[in-house]
Coordinates of C-alpha atoms in Angstrom, one line a residue:
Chain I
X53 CA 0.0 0.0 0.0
X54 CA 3.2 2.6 0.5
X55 CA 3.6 4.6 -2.2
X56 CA 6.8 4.8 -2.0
X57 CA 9.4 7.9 -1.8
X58 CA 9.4 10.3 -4.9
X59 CA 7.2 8.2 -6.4
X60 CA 4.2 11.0 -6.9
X61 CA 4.5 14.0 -8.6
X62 CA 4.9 17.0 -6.4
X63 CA 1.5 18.4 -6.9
X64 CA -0.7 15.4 -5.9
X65 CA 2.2 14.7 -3.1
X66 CA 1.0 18.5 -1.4
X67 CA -2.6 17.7 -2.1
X68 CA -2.8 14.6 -0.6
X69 CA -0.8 16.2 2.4
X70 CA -3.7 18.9 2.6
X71 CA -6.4 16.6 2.5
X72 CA -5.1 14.4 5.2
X73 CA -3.7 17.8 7.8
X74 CA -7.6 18.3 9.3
X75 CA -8.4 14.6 9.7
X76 CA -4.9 14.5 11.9
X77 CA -5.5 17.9 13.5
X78 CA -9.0 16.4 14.7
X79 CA -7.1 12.9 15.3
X80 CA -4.6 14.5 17.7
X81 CA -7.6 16.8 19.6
X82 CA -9.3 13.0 19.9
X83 CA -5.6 11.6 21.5
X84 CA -5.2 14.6 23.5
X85 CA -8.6 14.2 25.2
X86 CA -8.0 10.7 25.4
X87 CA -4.6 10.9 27.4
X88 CA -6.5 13.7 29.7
X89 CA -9.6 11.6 30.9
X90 CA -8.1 8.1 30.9
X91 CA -3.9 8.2 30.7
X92 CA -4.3 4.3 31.3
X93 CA -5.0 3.7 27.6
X94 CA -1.6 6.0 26.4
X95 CA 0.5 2.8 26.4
X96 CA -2.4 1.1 24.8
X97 CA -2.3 3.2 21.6
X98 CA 1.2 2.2 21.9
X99 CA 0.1 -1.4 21.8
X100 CA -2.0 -0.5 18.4
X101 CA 0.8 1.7 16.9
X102 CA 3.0 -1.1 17.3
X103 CA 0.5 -3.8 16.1
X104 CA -0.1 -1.8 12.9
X105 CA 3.3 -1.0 12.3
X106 CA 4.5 -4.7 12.6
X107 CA 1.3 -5.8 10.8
X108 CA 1.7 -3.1 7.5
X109 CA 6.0 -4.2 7.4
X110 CA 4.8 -7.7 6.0
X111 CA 5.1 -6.3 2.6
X112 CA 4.5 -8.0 -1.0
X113 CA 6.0 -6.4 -3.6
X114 CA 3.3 -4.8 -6.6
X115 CA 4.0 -3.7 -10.0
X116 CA 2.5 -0.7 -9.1
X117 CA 4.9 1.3 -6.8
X118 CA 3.3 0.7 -4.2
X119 CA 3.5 -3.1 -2.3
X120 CA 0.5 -5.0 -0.6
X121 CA 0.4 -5.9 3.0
X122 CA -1.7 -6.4 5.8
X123 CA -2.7 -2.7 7.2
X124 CA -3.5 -3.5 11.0
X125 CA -5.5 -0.1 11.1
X126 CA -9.4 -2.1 10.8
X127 CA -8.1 -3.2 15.2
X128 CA -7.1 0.2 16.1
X129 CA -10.2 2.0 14.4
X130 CA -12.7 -1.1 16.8
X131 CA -10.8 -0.6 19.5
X132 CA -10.2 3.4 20.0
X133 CA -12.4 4.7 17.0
X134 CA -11.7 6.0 13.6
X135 CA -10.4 9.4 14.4
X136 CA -7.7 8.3 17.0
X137 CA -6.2 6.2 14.2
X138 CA -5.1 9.1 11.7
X139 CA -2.5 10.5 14.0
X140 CA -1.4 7.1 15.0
X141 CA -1.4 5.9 11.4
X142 CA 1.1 9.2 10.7
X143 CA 3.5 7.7 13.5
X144 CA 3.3 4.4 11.7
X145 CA 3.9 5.7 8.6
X146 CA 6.7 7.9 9.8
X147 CA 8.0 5.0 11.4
X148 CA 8.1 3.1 8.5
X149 CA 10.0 5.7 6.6
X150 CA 12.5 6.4 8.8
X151 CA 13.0 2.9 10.0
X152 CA 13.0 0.7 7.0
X153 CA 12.6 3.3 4.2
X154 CA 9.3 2.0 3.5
X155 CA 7.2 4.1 2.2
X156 CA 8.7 7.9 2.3
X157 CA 9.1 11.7 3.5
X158 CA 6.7 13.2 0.6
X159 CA 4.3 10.5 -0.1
X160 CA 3.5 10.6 3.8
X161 CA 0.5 12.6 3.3
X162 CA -0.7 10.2 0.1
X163 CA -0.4 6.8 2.3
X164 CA -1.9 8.5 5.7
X165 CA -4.7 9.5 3.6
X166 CA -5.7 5.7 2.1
X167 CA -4.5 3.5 4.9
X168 CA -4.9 6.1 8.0
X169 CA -7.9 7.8 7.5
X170 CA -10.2 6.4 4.5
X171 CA -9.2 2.5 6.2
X172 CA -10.5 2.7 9.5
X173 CA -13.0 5.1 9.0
X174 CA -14.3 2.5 6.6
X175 CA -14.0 -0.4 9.6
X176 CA -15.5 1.5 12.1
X177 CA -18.4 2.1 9.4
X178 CA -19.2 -1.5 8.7
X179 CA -18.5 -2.9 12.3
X180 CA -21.4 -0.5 13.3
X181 CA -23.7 -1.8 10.4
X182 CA -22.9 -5.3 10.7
X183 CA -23.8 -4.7 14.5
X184 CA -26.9 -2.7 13.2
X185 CA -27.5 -6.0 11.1
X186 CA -27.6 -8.3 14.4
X187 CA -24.5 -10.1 12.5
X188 CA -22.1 -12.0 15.0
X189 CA -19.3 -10.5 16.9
X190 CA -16.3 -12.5 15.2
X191 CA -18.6 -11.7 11.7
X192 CA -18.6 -8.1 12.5
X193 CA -14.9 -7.7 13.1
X194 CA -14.2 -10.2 10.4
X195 CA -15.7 -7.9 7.7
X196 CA -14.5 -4.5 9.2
X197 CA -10.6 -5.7 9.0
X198 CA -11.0 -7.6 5.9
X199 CA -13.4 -4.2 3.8
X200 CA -11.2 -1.8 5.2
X201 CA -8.4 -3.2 3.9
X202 CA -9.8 -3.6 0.4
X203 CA -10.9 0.1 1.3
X204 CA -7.4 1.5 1.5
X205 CA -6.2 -0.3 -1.7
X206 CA -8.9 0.8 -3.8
X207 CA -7.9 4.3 -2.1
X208 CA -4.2 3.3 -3.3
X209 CA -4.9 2.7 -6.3
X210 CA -7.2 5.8 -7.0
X211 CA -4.7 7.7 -6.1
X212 CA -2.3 6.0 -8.7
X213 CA -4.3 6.1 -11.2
X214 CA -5.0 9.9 -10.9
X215 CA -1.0 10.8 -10.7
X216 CA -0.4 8.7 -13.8
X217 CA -3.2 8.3 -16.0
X218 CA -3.0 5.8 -18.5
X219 CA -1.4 6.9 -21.7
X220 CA -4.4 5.8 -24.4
X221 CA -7.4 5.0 -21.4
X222 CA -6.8 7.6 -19.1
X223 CA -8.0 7.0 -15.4
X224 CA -10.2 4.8 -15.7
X225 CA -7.8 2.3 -17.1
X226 CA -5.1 3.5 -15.3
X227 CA -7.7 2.2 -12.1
X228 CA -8.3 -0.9 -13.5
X229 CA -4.7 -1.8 -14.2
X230 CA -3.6 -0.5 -10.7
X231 CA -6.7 -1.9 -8.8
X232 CA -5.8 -5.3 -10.8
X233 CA -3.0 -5.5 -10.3
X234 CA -3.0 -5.4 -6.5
X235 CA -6.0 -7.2 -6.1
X236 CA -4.3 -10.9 -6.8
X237 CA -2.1 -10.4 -3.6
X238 CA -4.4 -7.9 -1.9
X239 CA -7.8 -10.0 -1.8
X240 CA -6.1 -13.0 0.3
X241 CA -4.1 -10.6 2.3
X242 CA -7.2 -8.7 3.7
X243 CA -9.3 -12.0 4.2
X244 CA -6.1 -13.1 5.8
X245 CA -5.9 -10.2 8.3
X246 CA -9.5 -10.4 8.9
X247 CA -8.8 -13.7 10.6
X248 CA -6.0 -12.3 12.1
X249 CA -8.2 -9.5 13.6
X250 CA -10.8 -11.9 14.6
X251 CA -8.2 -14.0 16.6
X252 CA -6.4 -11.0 18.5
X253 CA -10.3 -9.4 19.2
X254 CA -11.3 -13.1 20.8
X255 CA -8.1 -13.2 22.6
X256 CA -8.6 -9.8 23.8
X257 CA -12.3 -10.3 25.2
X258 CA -11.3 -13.5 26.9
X259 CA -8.5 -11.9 28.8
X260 CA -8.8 -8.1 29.1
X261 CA -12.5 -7.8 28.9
X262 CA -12.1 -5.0 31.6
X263 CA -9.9 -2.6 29.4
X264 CA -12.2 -3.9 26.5
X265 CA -15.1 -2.5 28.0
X266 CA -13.8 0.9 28.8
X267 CA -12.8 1.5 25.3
X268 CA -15.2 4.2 23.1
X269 CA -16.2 1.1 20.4
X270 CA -16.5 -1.6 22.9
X271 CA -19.1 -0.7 25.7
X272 CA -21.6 -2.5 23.9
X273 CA -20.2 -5.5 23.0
X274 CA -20.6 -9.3 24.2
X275 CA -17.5 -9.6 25.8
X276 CA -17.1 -13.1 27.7
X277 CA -14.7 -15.3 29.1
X278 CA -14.6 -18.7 27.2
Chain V
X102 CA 17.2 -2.7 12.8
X103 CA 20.0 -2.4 10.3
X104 CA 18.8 0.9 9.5
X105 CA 18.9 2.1 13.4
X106 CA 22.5 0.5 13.4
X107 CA 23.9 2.8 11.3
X108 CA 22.0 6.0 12.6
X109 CA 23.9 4.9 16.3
X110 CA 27.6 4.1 14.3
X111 CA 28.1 6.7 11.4
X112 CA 31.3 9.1 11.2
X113 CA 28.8 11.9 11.2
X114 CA 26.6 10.8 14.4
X115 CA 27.7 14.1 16.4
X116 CA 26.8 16.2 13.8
X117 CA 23.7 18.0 14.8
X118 CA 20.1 16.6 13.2
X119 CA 18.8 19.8 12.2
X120 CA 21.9 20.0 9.7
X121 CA 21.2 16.4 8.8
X122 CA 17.5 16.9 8.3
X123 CA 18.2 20.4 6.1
X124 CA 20.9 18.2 3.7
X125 CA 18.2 15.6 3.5
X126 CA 15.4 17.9 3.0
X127 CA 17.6 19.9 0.4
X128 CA 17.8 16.9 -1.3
X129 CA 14.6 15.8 -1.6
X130 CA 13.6 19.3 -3.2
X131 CA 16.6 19.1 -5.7
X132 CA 15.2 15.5 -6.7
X133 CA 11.5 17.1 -7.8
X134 CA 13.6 20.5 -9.2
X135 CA 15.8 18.5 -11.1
X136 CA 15.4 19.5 -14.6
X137 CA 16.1 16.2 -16.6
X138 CA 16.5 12.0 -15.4
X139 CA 20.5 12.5 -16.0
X140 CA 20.1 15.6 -13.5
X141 CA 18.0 13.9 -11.3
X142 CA 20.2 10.7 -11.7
X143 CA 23.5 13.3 -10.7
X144 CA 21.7 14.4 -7.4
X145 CA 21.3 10.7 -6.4
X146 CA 24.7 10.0 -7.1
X147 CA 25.8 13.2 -5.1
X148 CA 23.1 12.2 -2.0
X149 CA 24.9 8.8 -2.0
X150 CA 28.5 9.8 -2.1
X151 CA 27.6 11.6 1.0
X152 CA 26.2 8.8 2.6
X153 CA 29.3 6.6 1.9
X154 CA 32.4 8.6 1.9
X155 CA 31.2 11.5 4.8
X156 CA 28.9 9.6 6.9
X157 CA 31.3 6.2 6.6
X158 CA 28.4 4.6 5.7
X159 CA 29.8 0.5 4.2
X160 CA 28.8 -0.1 0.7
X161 CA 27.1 -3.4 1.3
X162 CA 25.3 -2.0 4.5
X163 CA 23.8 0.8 2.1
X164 CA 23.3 -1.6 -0.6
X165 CA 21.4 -4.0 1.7
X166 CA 18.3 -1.4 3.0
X167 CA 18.0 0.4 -0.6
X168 CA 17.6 -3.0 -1.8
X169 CA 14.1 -3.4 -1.4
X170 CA 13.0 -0.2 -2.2
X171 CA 14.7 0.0 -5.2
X172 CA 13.8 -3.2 -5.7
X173 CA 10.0 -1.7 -5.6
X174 CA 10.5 1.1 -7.7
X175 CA 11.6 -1.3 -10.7
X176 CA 9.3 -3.3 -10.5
X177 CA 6.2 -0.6 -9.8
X178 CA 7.5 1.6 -12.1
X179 CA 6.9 -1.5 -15.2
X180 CA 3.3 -0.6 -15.4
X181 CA 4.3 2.4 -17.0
X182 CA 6.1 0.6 -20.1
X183 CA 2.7 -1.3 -20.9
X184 CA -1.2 0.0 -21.2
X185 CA -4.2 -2.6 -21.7
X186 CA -6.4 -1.2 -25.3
X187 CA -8.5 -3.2 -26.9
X188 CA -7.7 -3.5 -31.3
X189 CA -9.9 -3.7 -33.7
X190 CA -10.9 -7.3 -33.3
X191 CA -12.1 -6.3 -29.6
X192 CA -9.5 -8.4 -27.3
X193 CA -7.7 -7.3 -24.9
X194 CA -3.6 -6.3 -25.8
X195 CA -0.6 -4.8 -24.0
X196 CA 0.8 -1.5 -25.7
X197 CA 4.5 -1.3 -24.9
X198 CA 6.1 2.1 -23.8
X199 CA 2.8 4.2 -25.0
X200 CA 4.2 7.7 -24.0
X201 CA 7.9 6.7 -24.6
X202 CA 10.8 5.9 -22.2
X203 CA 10.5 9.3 -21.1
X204 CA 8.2 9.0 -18.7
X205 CA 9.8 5.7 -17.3
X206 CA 13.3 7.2 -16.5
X207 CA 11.7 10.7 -15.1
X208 CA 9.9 8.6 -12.6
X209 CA 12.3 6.1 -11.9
X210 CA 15.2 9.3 -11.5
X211 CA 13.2 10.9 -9.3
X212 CA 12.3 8.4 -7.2
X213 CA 15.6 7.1 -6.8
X214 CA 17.0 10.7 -6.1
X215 CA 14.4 11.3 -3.1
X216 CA 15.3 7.8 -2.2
X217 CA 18.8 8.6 -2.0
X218 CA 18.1 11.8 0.1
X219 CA 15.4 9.6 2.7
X220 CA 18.4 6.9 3.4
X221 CA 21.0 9.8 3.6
X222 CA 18.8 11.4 6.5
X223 CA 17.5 7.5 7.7
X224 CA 20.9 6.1 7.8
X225 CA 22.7 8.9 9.7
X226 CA 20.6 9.6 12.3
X227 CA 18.6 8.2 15.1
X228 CA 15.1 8.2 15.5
X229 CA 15.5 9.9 19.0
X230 CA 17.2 12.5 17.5
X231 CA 14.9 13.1 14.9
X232 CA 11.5 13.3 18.0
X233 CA 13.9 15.5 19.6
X234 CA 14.6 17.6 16.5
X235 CA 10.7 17.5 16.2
X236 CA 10.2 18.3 20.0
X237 CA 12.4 21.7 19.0
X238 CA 10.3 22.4 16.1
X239 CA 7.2 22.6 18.1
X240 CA 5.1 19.5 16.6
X241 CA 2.2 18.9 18.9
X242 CA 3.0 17.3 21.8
X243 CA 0.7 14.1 21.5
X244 CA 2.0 13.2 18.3
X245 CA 5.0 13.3 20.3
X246 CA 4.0 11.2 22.6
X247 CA 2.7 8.7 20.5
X248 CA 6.2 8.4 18.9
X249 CA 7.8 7.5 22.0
X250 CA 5.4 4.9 23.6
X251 CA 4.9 3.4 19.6
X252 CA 8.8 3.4 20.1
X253 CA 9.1 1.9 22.7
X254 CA 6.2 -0.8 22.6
X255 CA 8.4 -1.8 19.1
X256 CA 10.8 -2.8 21.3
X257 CA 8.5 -4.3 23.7
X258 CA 6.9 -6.5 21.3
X259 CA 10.6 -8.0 19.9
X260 CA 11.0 -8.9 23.2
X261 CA 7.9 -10.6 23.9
X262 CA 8.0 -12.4 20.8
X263 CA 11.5 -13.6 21.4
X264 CA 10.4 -14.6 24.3
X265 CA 7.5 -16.3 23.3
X266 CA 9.8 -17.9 20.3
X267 CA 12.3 -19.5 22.8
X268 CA 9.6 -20.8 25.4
X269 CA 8.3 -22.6 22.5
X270 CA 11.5 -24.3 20.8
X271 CA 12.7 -25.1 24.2
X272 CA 9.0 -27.3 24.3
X273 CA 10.2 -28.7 21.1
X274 CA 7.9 -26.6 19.5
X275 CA 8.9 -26.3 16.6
X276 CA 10.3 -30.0 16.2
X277 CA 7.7 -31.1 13.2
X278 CA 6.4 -29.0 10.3
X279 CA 3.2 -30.0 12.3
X280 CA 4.1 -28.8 15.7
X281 CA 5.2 -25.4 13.9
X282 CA 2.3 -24.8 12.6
X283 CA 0.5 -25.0 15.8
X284 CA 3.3 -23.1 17.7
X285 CA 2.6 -20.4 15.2
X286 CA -0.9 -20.5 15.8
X287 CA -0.5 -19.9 19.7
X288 CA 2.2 -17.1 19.2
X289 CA 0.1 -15.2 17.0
X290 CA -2.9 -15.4 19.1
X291 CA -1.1 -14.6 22.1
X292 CA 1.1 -12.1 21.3
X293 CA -1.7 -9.6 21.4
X294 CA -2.1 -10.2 25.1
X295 CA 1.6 -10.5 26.3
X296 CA 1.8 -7.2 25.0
X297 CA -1.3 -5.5 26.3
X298 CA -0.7 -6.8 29.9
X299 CA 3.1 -6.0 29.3
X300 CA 2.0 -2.1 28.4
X301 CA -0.5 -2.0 31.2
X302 CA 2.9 -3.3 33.7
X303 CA 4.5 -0.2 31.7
X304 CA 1.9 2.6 32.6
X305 CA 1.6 1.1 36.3
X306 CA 5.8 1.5 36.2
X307 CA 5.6 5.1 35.1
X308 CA 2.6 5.5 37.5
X309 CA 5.2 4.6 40.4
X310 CA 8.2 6.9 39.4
X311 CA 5.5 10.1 39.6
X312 CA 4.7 10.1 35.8
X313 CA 1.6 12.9 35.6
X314 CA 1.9 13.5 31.7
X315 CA 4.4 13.4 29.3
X316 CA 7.2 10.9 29.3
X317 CA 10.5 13.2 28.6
X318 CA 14.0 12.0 28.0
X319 CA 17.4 13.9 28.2
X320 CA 17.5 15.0 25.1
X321 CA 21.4 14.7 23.0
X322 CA 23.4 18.2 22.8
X323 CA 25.5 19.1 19.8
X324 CA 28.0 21.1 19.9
X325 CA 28.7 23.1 16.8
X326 CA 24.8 23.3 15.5
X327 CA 25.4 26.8 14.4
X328 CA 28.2 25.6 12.2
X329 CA 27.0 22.6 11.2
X330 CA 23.4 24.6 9.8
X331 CA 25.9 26.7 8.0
X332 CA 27.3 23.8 6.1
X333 CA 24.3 21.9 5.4
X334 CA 22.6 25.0 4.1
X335 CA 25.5 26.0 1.6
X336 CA 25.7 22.3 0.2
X337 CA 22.0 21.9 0.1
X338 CA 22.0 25.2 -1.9
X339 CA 24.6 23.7 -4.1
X340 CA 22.5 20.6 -4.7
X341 CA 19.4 22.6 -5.4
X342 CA 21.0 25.2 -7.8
X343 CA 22.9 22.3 -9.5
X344 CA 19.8 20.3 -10.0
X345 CA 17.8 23.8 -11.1
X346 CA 20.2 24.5 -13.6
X347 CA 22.3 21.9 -15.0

């Protein structure tokens, strides 16, 4: 999913920065509030930060410039909501650039914007519906990891697509060939982390169903020992 | 964290970050100003010298992390050579190089260049240096924050899965394809919680040494920032200009 460094041109690399600076400024008013009424969770956002960085550094190479991965953002967005995840997603993302030059400096704003933002908004979305929809706990999760994951490719790859357009199709087959392209690694990997998701959620409820139950997402959910 | 190594053994590891982060920076603008691929292609070569004969940086450790993302940027930048179009009979066939190689080598130039400036900065300098350079430059202080405990729990979690790792071979875990598999199984699923409760331990530690806030570390001092700035800003300049003009 990292575009990586250089890779856009400098014009879409500023306006994908833009569109991503209000989402973070809210993100870090959310974290800010968050460390003021319960500084318990801090080192838990650590605990997510980590997870999603560790998670989105299992890269597969794309012919795309970009890669495909698990994103690890669909846990975070369940666990402390969507908006919490965009300045934690910028970490990651920094993180990833400066620690294993994955990713980069100037398409920062690009990749916060599919896999930070549009990605967990997108889980939190469909974990509330498929709870709205009576569907299963395990169920619920399963499809907010695995669509939100989809979500931020399809955000990759519009993204792509738009910075280089194809030369006889334009953007629309620029899309397809990008969206193609990553969707033979990208559709196993996001079913894949679904599972993943599904396991470390059960794991959580049967052992820290207190902390479970104090986070924003969580209050109304099943949460039992088994 | 080969990467990390390097930032904590380079020649130029006393040299203050700000200068480090203005090269780099300088760099990475030079990259999108160069005029032309050989230009661009001149700037990476400059960005890497710098990286192996100031910074001391070894050949094969630099080769080894650009690797991969170099690596990527072949391979991503092929779907530029070909575009899908339908001919007259109304299948489906691959145009090569539609727009010309131009388009190709401008990318992959670029890329490459920027690249060179991201391991220049990556390789020479640690990541506490860099919050701390951050912490100067007034970044809010919860993003901060969340660097430092996402930092930190990094660590944590290498532990806990070496941990984990060891408990398990030492059980012959690991003895059959079989018993792998299941080991596997159990790390993944438990790794979540060894890590929860070993942050919660963490929060309950800083709880006990009178943590109300912020966690703040003694921060690196540099000696000759002044002079250093100086330096970095002249040969940035060069770069630029060089890549403006050439």
């Amino acid at each position: 999913m990292h575009i990586m460094e250089g890779y856009l041109p400098v014009e879409h690399a500023l306006g994908w920065t833009a569109a991503s600076a209000p989402f973070v400024a809210y993100g870090i008013h959310a974290v800010r509030k968050r460390f003021r009424d319960n500084p318990e969770q801090r080192m838990l956002l650590g605990v997510a930060a980590a997870f999603t960085f560790i998670l989105s550094a299992l890269k597969l190479p794309s012919v795309t410039g970009s890669c495909s991965h698990p994103t690890g953002t669909g846990l975070g967005a369940l666990l402390f909501g969507p908006a919490v995840m965009a300045p934690i997603g910028l970490v990651v993302l920094l993180f990833q650039a400066l620690l294993l030059a994955h990713g980069g400096l100037t398409t920062l704003g690009a990749n916060v914007f599919s896999m930070a933002i549009v990605g967990p908004f997108v889980a939190a979305g469909i974990f509330r519906v498929a709870r709205g929809l009576r569907l299963s706990l395990a169920l619920s999760v399963f499809l907010a990891a695995c669509l939100s994951d989809l979500a931020t490719y399809v955000t990759t790859s519009v993204q792509l697509a738009w910075a280089f357009p194809d030369a006889t199709g334009g953007f629309a087959v620029s899309l397809a060939k990008f969206a193609g392209i990553f969707a033979i690694t990208q559709i196993p990997l996001a079913i894949s982390e679904g599972l993943l998701t599904v396991l470390v959620f059960n794991a959580l409820a049967r052992f820290n169903a207190q902390e479970l139950r104090s986070l924003k997402l969580s209050t109304d959910l099943e949460v039992r020992a088994q | 964290m080969l990467i990390e190594q390097s930032a904590y053994t380079n020649r130029w590891r006393s040299i203050s970050p700000a200068a480090k982060g203005l090269f780099a920076l300088s760099g990475l603008i030079a990259s999108f100003a160069a005029a032309t691929p050989t230009t661009a292609a001149v700037v990476a070569l400059a960005l890497v010298a710098t990286t192996l004969l100031g910074a001391g940086i070894g050949c094969a450790r630099l080769a080894r992390v650009a690797a991969p993302a170099l690596g990527f940027l072949l391979i991503g930048s092929l779907s530029l050579l070909v575009s899908p179009a339908l001919d007259a009979s109304g299948s489906l066939t691959l145009q090569w190089l539609p727009e010309g190689s131009a388009p190709f080598f401008r990318l992959v130039a670029r890329s490459g260049a920027a690249l060179a400036a991201l391991l220049f900065l990556v390789l020479t300098t640690p990541l506490i240096d860099l919050i701390a350079l951050m912490r100067r430059l007034r970044f809010p202080d919860v993003l901060l924050e969340l660097m430092v405990v996402c930092y930190r729990m990094l660590f944590v979690f290498s532990e806990a899965l070496h941990d984990t790792l060891t408990a398990q071979a030492a059980r012959l875990g690991y003895a059959t394809p079989r018993l792998a598999l299941r080991s596997l199984g159990q790390l993944t699923a438990n790794l979540a919680i060894q890590v929860w409760s070993r942050a919660h331990d963490l929060h309950i530690a800083a709880l006990a040494r009178n943590n109300d806030g912020p966690l703040r570390f003694i921060e690196p001092t540099f000696a000759d920032t002044r002079r250093d700035l100086a330096i970095a800003a002249l040969a940035g300049s060069i770069l630029i200009l060089g890549a403006t003009l050439l």
